[in-house]
Every structure is written in C-alpha cells, then in structure tokens.
JSON list of C-alpha atoms in Angstrom, two decimals:
[
{"chain": "A", "resi": 1, "resn": "ASP", "atom": "CA", "xyz": [6.79, -21.40, -10.16]},
{"chain": "A", "resi": 2, "resn": "ALA", "atom": "CA", "xyz": [8.31, -17.87, -9.93]},
{"chain": "A", "resi": 3, "resn": "ILE", "atom": "CA", "xyz": [9.70, -15.24, -7.55]},
{"chain": "A", "resi": 4, "resn": "ASP", "atom": "CA", "xyz": [9.87, -11.44, -7.75]},
{"chain": "A", "resi": 5, "resn": "SER", "atom": "CA", "xyz": [10.61, -8.22, -5.79]},
{"chain": "A", "resi": 6, "resn": "VAL", "atom": "CA", "xyz": [13.04, -9.07, -3.02]},
{"chain": "A", "resi": 7, "resn": "VAL", "atom": "CA", "xyz": [13.16, -6.49, -0.17]},
{"chain": "A", "resi": 8, "resn": "PHE", "atom": "CA", "xyz": [15.09, -6.31, 3.10]},
{"chain": "A", "resi": 9, "resn": "SER", "atom": "CA", "xyz": [13.81, -4.98, 6.42]},
{"chain": "A", "resi": 10, "resn": "PRO", "atom": "CA", "xyz": [15.36, -1.67, 7.54]},
{"chain": "A", "resi": 11, "resn": "ASP", "atom": "CA", "xyz": [17.74, -3.47, 9.94]},
{"chain": "A", "resi": 12, "resn": "GLY", "atom": "CA", "xyz": [18.66, -6.02, 7.25]},
{"chain": "A", "resi": 13, "resn": "LYS", "atom": "CA", "xyz": [17.66, -8.97, 9.44]},
{"chain": "A", "resi": 14, "resn": "GLN", "atom": "CA", "xyz": [14.62, -10.07, 7.44]},
{"chain": "A", "resi": 15, "resn": "VAL", "atom": "CA", "xyz": [14.03, -10.62, 3.75]},
{"chain": "A", "resi": 16, "resn": "ALA", "atom": "CA", "xyz": [10.73, -10.78, 1.92]},
{"chain": "A", "resi": 17, "resn": "TYR", "atom": "CA", "xyz": [9.87, -11.65, -1.65]},
{"chain": "A", "resi": 18, "resn": "LEU", "atom": "CA", "xyz": [6.88, -12.37, -3.84]},
{"chain": "A", "resi": 19, "resn": "ALA", "atom": "CA", "xyz": [6.34, -15.95, -4.96]},
{"chain": "A", "resi": 20, "resn": "GLN", "atom": "CA", "xyz": [3.99, -17.71, -7.33]},
{"chain": "A", "resi": 21, "resn": "LYS", "atom": "CA", "xyz": [2.44, -20.96, -6.14]},
{"chain": "A", "resi": 22, "resn": "GLU", "atom": "CA", "xyz": [-0.30, -22.96, -7.85]},
{"chain": "A", "resi": 23, "resn": "GLY", "atom": "CA", "xyz": [-1.07, -20.05, -10.18]},
{"chain": "A", "resi": 24, "resn": "LYS", "atom": "CA", "xyz": [-1.54, -17.59, -7.28]},
{"chain": "A", "resi": 25, "resn": "TRP", "atom": "CA", "xyz": [0.86, -15.15, -5.60]},
{"chain": "A", "resi": 26, "resn": "LEU", "atom": "CA", "xyz": [1.96, -14.68, -2.00]},
{"chain": "A", "resi": 27, "resn": "VAL", "atom": "CA", "xyz": [4.49, -12.85, 0.13]},
{"chain": "A", "resi": 28, "resn": "VAL", "atom": "CA", "xyz": [7.21, -14.92, 1.78]},
{"chain": "A", "resi": 29, "resn": "VAL", "atom": "CA", "xyz": [9.01, -13.45, 4.80]},
{"chain": "A", "resi": 30, "resn": "ASP", "atom": "CA", "xyz": [12.04, -15.38, 6.08]},
{"chain": "A", "resi": 31, "resn": "GLU", "atom": "CA", "xyz": [10.66, -18.53, 4.40]},
{"chain": "A", "resi": 32, "resn": "LYS", "atom": "CA", "xyz": [7.22, -18.14, 6.09]},
{"chain": "A", "resi": 33, "resn": "GLU", "atom": "CA", "xyz": [4.40, -17.98, 3.55]},
{"chain": "A", "resi": 34, "resn": "GLY", "atom": "CA", "xyz": [1.58, -15.46, 3.50]},
{"chain": "A", "resi": 35, "resn": "GLN", "atom": "CA", "xyz": [-1.89, -15.93, 2.05]},
{"chain": "A", "resi": 36, "resn": "LEU", "atom": "CA", "xyz": [-2.51, -16.68, -1.63]},
{"chain": "A", "resi": 37, "resn": "TYR", "atom": "CA", "xyz": [-3.94, -13.94, -3.85]},
{"chain": "A", "resi": 38, "resn": "ASP", "atom": "CA", "xyz": [-4.52, -13.44, -7.57]},
{"chain": "A", "resi": 39, "resn": "GLY", "atom": "CA", "xyz": [-1.59, -11.02, -7.44]},
{"chain": "A", "resi": 40, "resn": "VAL", "atom": "CA", "xyz": [0.72, -9.29, -4.95]},
{"chain": "A", "resi": 41, "resn": "GLU", "atom": "CA", "xyz": [3.08, -6.34, -5.50]},
{"chain": "A", "resi": 42, "resn": "GLN", "atom": "CA", "xyz": [5.11, -3.60, -3.85]},
{"chain": "A", "resi": 43, "resn": "PRO", "atom": "CA", "xyz": [6.10, -5.13, -0.48]},
{"chain": "A", "resi": 44, "resn": "SER", "atom": "CA", "xyz": [7.47, -2.73, 2.13]},
{"chain": "A", "resi": 45, "resn": "PHE", "atom": "CA", "xyz": [8.55, -3.27, 5.75]},
{"chain": "A", "resi": 46, "resn": "SER", "atom": "CA", "xyz": [7.57, -1.08, 8.68]},
{"chain": "A", "resi": 47, "resn": "PRO", "atom": "CA", "xyz": [10.48, 0.97, 10.07]},
{"chain": "A", "resi": 48, "resn": "ASP", "atom": "CA", "xyz": [10.91, -1.42, 13.02]},
{"chain": "A", "resi": 49, "resn": "GLY", "atom": "CA", "xyz": [10.69, -4.48, 10.76]},
{"chain": "A", "resi": 50, "resn": "SER", "atom": "CA", "xyz": [7.74, -6.01, 12.63]},
{"chain": "A", "resi": 51, "resn": "LYS", "atom": "CA", "xyz": [5.16, -5.67, 9.82]},
{"chain": "A", "resi": 52, "resn": "ILE", "atom": "CA", "xyz": [5.00, -5.84, 6.06]},
{"chain": "A", "resi": 53, "resn": "VAL", "atom": "CA", "xyz": [2.52, -4.05, 3.80]},
{"chain": "A", "resi": 54, "resn": "TYR", "atom": "CA", "xyz": [1.84, -4.86, 0.15]},
{"chain": "A", "resi": 55, "resn": "ARG", "atom": "CA", "xyz": [-0.73, -4.52, -2.58]},
{"chain": "A", "resi": 56, "resn": "ALA", "atom": "CA", "xyz": [-2.91, -7.56, -3.28]},
{"chain": "A", "resi": 57, "resn": "ILE", "atom": "CA", "xyz": [-5.46, -8.44, -5.93]},
{"chain": "A", "resi": 58, "resn": "LYS", "atom": "CA", "xyz": [-8.47, -10.72, -5.41]},
{"chain": "A", "resi": 59, "resn": "ASN", "atom": "CA", "xyz": [-11.51, -11.01, -7.68]},
{"chain": "A", "resi": 60, "resn": "GLY", "atom": "CA", "xyz": [-10.43, -7.96, -9.69]},
{"chain": "A", "resi": 61, "resn": "LYS", "atom": "CA", "xyz": [-10.24, -5.64, -6.66]},
{"chain": "A", "resi": 62, "resn": "ARG", "atom": "CA", "xyz": [-7.05, -4.19, -5.21]},
{"chain": "A", "resi": 63, "resn": "PHE", "atom": "CA", "xyz": [-6.36, -3.54, -1.54]},
{"chain": "A", "resi": 64, "resn": "ILE", "atom": "CA", "xyz": [-3.47, -3.40, 0.87]},
{"chain": "A", "resi": 65, "resn": "VAL", "atom": "CA", "xyz": [-2.50, -6.25, 3.14]},
{"chain": "A", "resi": 66, "resn": "VAL", "atom": "CA", "xyz": [-0.69, -5.70, 6.43]},
{"chain": "A", "resi": 67, "resn": "SER", "atom": "CA", "xyz": [0.83, -8.74, 8.13]},
{"chain": "A", "resi": 68, "resn": "PRO", "atom": "CA", "xyz": [3.20, -9.36, 11.03]},
{"chain": "A", "resi": 69, "resn": "VAL", "atom": "CA", "xyz": [6.55, -10.60, 9.71]},
{"chain": "A", "resi": 70, "resn": "ASP", "atom": "CA", "xyz": [6.65, -13.46, 12.24]},
{"chain": "A", "resi": 71, "resn": "ASP", "atom": "CA", "xyz": [3.38, -14.83, 10.76]},
{"chain": "A", "resi": 72, "resn": "PRO", "atom": "CA", "xyz": [2.71, -13.40, 7.27]},
{"chain": "A", "resi": 73, "resn": "SER", "atom": "CA", "xyz": [-0.32, -15.70, 6.89]},
{"chain": "A", "resi": 74, "resn": "LYS", "atom": "CA", "xyz": [-2.12, -13.48, 9.45]},
{"chain": "A", "resi": 75, "resn": "VAL", "atom": "CA", "xyz": [-3.81, -10.56, 7.73]},
{"chain": "A", "resi": 76, "resn": "TYR", "atom": "CA", "xyz": [-4.90, -7.52, 9.73]},
{"chain": "A", "resi": 77, "resn": "ASP", "atom": "CA", "xyz": [-7.18, -6.03, 7.10]},
{"chain": "A", "resi": 78, "resn": "GLU", "atom": "CA", "xyz": [-8.27, -6.56, 3.50]},
{"chain": "A", "resi": 79, "resn": "ASP", "atom": "CA", "xyz": [-10.80, -3.74, 3.26]},
{"chain": "A", "resi": 80, "resn": "PRO", "atom": "CA", "xyz": [-11.70, -1.56, 1.60]},
{"chain": "A", "resi": 81, "resn": "ALA", "atom": "CA", "xyz": [-11.13, -2.77, -1.92]},
{"chain": "A", "resi": 82, "resn": "TYR", "atom": "CA", "xyz": [-10.51, -0.25, -4.67]},
{"chain": "A", "resi": 83, "resn": "ASP", "atom": "CA", "xyz": [-10.15, -0.49, -8.44]},
{"chain": "A", "resi": 84, "resn": "MET", "atom": "CA", "xyz": [-6.44, 0.29, -7.95]},
{"chain": "A", "resi": 85, "resn": "VAL", "atom": "CA", "xyz": [-4.02, 0.88, -5.08]},
{"chain": "A", "resi": 86, "resn": "VAL", "atom": "CA", "xyz": [-0.39, 1.88, -5.51]},
{"chain": "A", "resi": 87, "resn": "THR", "atom": "CA", "xyz": [2.76, 2.12, -3.36]},
{"chain": "A", "resi": 88, "resn": "PRO", "atom": "CA", "xyz": [1.67, 1.49, 0.23]},
{"chain": "A", "resi": 89, "resn": "ARG", "atom": "CA", "xyz": [4.32, 2.82, 2.64]},
{"chain": "A", "resi": 90, "resn": "PHE", "atom": "CA", "xyz": [4.69, 3.17, 6.40]},
{"chain": "A", "resi": 91, "resn": "SER", "atom": "CA", "xyz": [5.41, 6.53, 8.01]},
{"chain": "A", "resi": 92, "resn": "GLY", "atom": "CA", "xyz": [8.83, 6.98, 9.61]},
{"chain": "A", "resi": 93, "resn": "ASP", "atom": "CA", "xyz": [7.45, 6.22, 13.06]},
{"chain": "A", "resi": 94, "resn": "GLY", "atom": "CA", "xyz": [5.45, 3.23, 11.74]},
{"chain": "A", "resi": 95, "resn": "SER", "atom": "CA", "xyz": [2.12, 4.55, 13.04]},
{"chain": "A", "resi": 96, "resn": "LYS", "atom": "CA", "xyz": [0.47, 5.19, 9.66]},
{"chain": "A", "resi": 97, "resn": "ILE", "atom": "CA", "xyz": [0.35, 3.81, 6.12]},
{"chain": "A", "resi": 98, "resn": "VAL", "atom": "CA", "xyz": [-0.31, 5.99, 3.10]},
{"chain": "A", "resi": 99, "resn": "TYR", "atom": "CA", "xyz": [-1.07, 4.83, -0.45]},
{"chain": "A", "resi": 100, "resn": "ARG", "atom": "CA", "xyz": [-2.68, 6.06, -3.63]},
{"chain": "A", "resi": 101, "resn": "ALA", "atom": "CA", "xyz": [-6.07, 4.66, -4.63]},
{"chain": "A", "resi": 102, "resn": "ARG", "atom": "CA", "xyz": [-8.50, 4.85, -7.52]},
{"chain": "A", "resi": 103, "resn": "ARG", "atom": "CA", "xyz": [-12.21, 4.20, -7.94]},
{"chain": "A", "resi": 104, "resn": "GLY", "atom": "CA", "xyz": [-13.47, 3.75, -11.47]},
{"chain": "A", "resi": 105, "resn": "THR", "atom": "CA", "xyz": [-11.78, 2.97, -14.75]},
{"chain": "A", "resi": 106, "resn": "GLN", "atom": "CA", "xyz": [-8.48, 4.43, -15.92]},
{"chain": "A", "resi": 107, "resn": "GLU", "atom": "CA", "xyz": [-10.35, 6.83, -18.25]},
{"chain": "A", "resi": 108, "resn": "LYS", "atom": "CA", "xyz": [-13.00, 7.96, -15.75]},
{"chain": "A", "resi": 109, "resn": "ALA", "atom": "CA", "xyz": [-11.57, 7.70, -12.27]},
{"chain": "A", "resi": 110, "resn": "GLU", "atom": "CA", "xyz": [-11.52, 9.29, -8.85]},
{"chain": "A", "resi": 111, "resn": "ARG", "atom": "CA", "xyz": [-7.94, 9.33, -7.55]},
{"chain": "A", "resi": 112, "resn": "PHE", "atom": "CA", "xyz": [-6.94, 10.11, -3.98]},
{"chain": "A", "resi": 113, "resn": "ILE", "atom": "CA", "xyz": [-4.59, 9.14, -1.19]},
{"chain": "A", "resi": 114, "resn": "VAL", "atom": "CA", "xyz": [-5.62, 6.89, 1.67]},
{"chain": "A", "resi": 115, "resn": "ILE", "atom": "CA", "xyz": [-4.29, 7.33, 5.18]},
{"chain": "A", "resi": 116, "resn": "ALA", "atom": "CA", "xyz": [-4.51, 4.15, 7.21]},
{"chain": "A", "resi": 117, "resn": "ALA", "atom": "CA", "xyz": [-3.54, 3.00, 10.70]},
{"chain": "A", "resi": 118, "resn": "GLN", "atom": "CA", "xyz": [-0.59, 0.63, 11.06]},
{"chain": "A", "resi": 119, "resn": "ASP", "atom": "CA", "xyz": [-2.98, -2.33, 10.82]},
{"chain": "A", "resi": 120, "resn": "GLY", "atom": "CA", "xyz": [-4.42, -1.11, 7.49]},
{"chain": "A", "resi": 121, "resn": "THR", "atom": "CA", "xyz": [-7.68, 0.31, 8.88]},
{"chain": "A", "resi": 122, "resn": "VAL", "atom": "CA", "xyz": [-8.61, 3.35, 6.78]},
{"chain": "A", "resi": 123, "resn": "LEU", "atom": "CA", "xyz": [-8.53, 6.56, 8.81]},
{"chain": "A", "resi": 124, "resn": "LYS", "atom": "CA", "xyz": [-9.10, 9.05, 5.98]},
{"chain": "A", "resi": 125, "resn": "GLU", "atom": "CA", "xyz": [-9.43, 9.32, 2.23]},
{"chain": "A", "resi": 126, "resn": "GLY", "atom": "CA", "xyz": [-7.94, 12.46, 0.69]},
{"chain": "A", "resi": 127, "resn": "PRO", "atom": "CA", "xyz": [-9.77, 14.78, -1.70]},
{"chain": "A", "resi": 128, "resn": "ILE", "atom": "CA", "xyz": [-10.66, 13.50, -5.18]},
{"chain": "A", "resi": 129, "resn": "CYS", "atom": "CA", "xyz": [-8.14, 14.48, -7.86]},
{"chain": "A", "resi": 130, "resn": "ASP", "atom": "CA", "xyz": [-7.61, 13.77, -11.55]},
{"chain": "A", "resi": 131, "resn": "GLU", "atom": "CA", "xyz": [-4.08, 12.52, -10.78]},
{"chain": "A", "resi": 132, "resn": "VAL", "atom": "CA", "xyz": [-2.11, 11.90, -7.61]},
{"chain": "A", "resi": 133, "resn": "TRP", "atom": "CA", "xyz": [1.66, 11.51, -7.37]},
{"chain": "A", "resi": 134, "resn": "GLU", "atom": "CA", "xyz": [3.69, 9.55, -4.84]},
{"chain": "A", "resi": 135, "resn": "PRO", "atom": "CA", "xyz": [3.03, 10.69, -1.26]},
{"chain": "A", "resi": 136, "resn": "VAL", "atom": "CA", "xyz": [5.94, 11.35, 1.13]},
{"chain": "A", "resi": 137, "resn": "PHE", "atom": "CA", "xyz": [5.98, 11.72, 4.90]},
{"chain": "A", "resi": 138, "resn": "SER", "atom": "CA", "xyz": [7.49, 14.58, 6.86]},
{"chain": "A", "resi": 139, "resn": "ALA", "atom": "CA", "xyz": [10.47, 13.60, 9.04]},
{"chain": "A", "resi": 140, "resn": "ASP", "atom": "CA", "xyz": [8.32, 13.79, 12.20]},
{"chain": "A", "resi": 141, "resn": "SER", "atom": "CA", "xyz": [5.54, 11.62, 10.62]},
{"chain": "A", "resi": 142, "resn": "LYS", "atom": "CA", "xyz": [2.92, 14.32, 11.31]},
{"chain": "A", "resi": 143, "resn": "PHE", "atom": "CA", "xyz": [2.26, 15.29, 7.68]},
{"chain": "A", "resi": 144, "resn": "VAL", "atom": "CA", "xyz": [2.02, 13.71, 4.25]},
{"chain": "A", "resi": 145, "resn": "ALA", "atom": "CA", "xyz": [2.67, 15.64, 1.04]},
{"chain": "A", "resi": 146, "resn": "TYR", "atom": "CA", "xyz": [1.87, 14.70, -2.56]},
{"chain": "A", "resi": 147, "resn": "GLY", "atom": "CA", "xyz": [1.40, 16.21, -5.97]},
{"chain": "A", "resi": 148, "resn": "ALA", "atom": "CA", "xyz": [-2.09, 16.43, -7.43]},
{"chain": "A", "resi": 149, "resn": "ARG", "atom": "CA", "xyz": [-3.70, 17.50, -10.67]},
{"chain": "A", "resi": 150, "resn": "ILE", "atom": "CA", "xyz": [-7.23, 18.88, -10.50]},
{"chain": "A", "resi": 151, "resn": "GLY", "atom": "CA", "xyz": [-8.44, 19.89, -13.94]},
{"chain": "A", "resi": 152, "resn": "ARG", "atom": "CA", "xyz": [-5.57, 21.80, -15.52]},
{"chain": "A", "resi": 153, "resn": "GLU", "atom": "CA", "xyz": [-4.08, 22.94, -12.20]},
{"chain": "A", "resi": 154, "resn": "LEU", "atom": "CA", "xyz": [-1.14, 21.25, -10.48]},
{"chain": "A", "resi": 155, "resn": "TRP", "atom": "CA", "xyz": [-0.96, 21.42, -6.71]},
{"chain": "A", "resi": 156, "resn": "TRP", "atom": "CA", "xyz": [1.27, 20.33, -3.86]},
{"chain": "A", "resi": 157, "resn": "LYS", "atom": "CA", "xyz": [-1.03, 19.03, -1.15]},
{"chain": "A", "resi": 158, "resn": "VAL", "atom": "CA", "xyz": [0.04, 18.74, 2.47]},
{"chain": "A", "resi": 159, "resn": "GLN", "atom": "CA", "xyz": [-2.23, 16.97, 4.93]},
{"chain": "A", "resi": 160, "resn": "THR", "atom": "CA", "xyz": [-1.97, 16.58, 8.67]},
{"chain": "A", "resi": 161, "resn": "LEU", "atom": "CA", "xyz": [-2.04, 12.92, 9.63]},
{"chain": "A", "resi": 162, "resn": "PRO", "atom": "CA", "xyz": [-4.92, 11.95, 11.95]}
]
C-alpha cells in the first residue's frame, strides 16, 4: 500500500512510520503494527522513547492515540473526539501531552489547547480562541505557552500545567 512520516525515538533506537493497509492507516513501531484507523498523522515519541502519540481519524472525528512502543496495538485512550486535533507532543519530562483542538467547522469553530496526562486522559481544555498557534513547553515542563487570536487581538498565553 503506502508509507509516510518516518520518525526516530529521541535515543535513535526505535523508528516509527505511518503505513496504509487494506485502505486504512496505522502506526508501525519497530515493525510492530498499531491499530487501523481511517487516517493517522503526526507521530511523536515520548522523551524516554517508551510511548508514541499521534493523531487518528475514525468516523470523521479526530483524537489522539497514545500507545506503548513495545505494543503499539495497545491504545491507552481514544477520547475525547474533536472535529480536529493538531500536533500532539509530550512535555520534556514526558508527564504531559499538549495539542491543539477544534470543535465545529473551519468557518465557525472553537479552538483551544488540550492538556492531557501521559496516557492521553484529558486534564484540561484551554480557553476558547479564534485561532491557536503551536504550543511549546517550558524547559522544566511546568508551563505551556502558545499564541492565540481572540477577535482582533493577538496574545501570548502561558498556562501552568496541572
């Protein structure tokens, strides 16, 4: 079928990629296959290389998937589903995941960041914005910062991680 988006773990010992199989998509980590979805994108390893997080699509909804790299077919969490999720990333200490999410259509949407535990469980949704830019973690993994547009105003938001 097809392959896409090859990524290495931080220590360079593992490799993951996206693969198409039977018209569906999955993540493959060191030749071990994950679950099949309508689409998968944006794989990223945890800092210690023990987990992988990526965006998945099933029945028109988008959500993040967190799996252990030694068994990518095991999924910690597939909820909640949003109309869009983008760029899930682990914090530097691996304790949190942050990603951008959207409810509603592109034209009429609520956009916000989602702070999740390392297993994907949502801890907090950020405030609703008109646009949200790529979040980044502080070096000590205690804060997340991102750009936001609310109306005509542009803001830098900094949130303490729960």
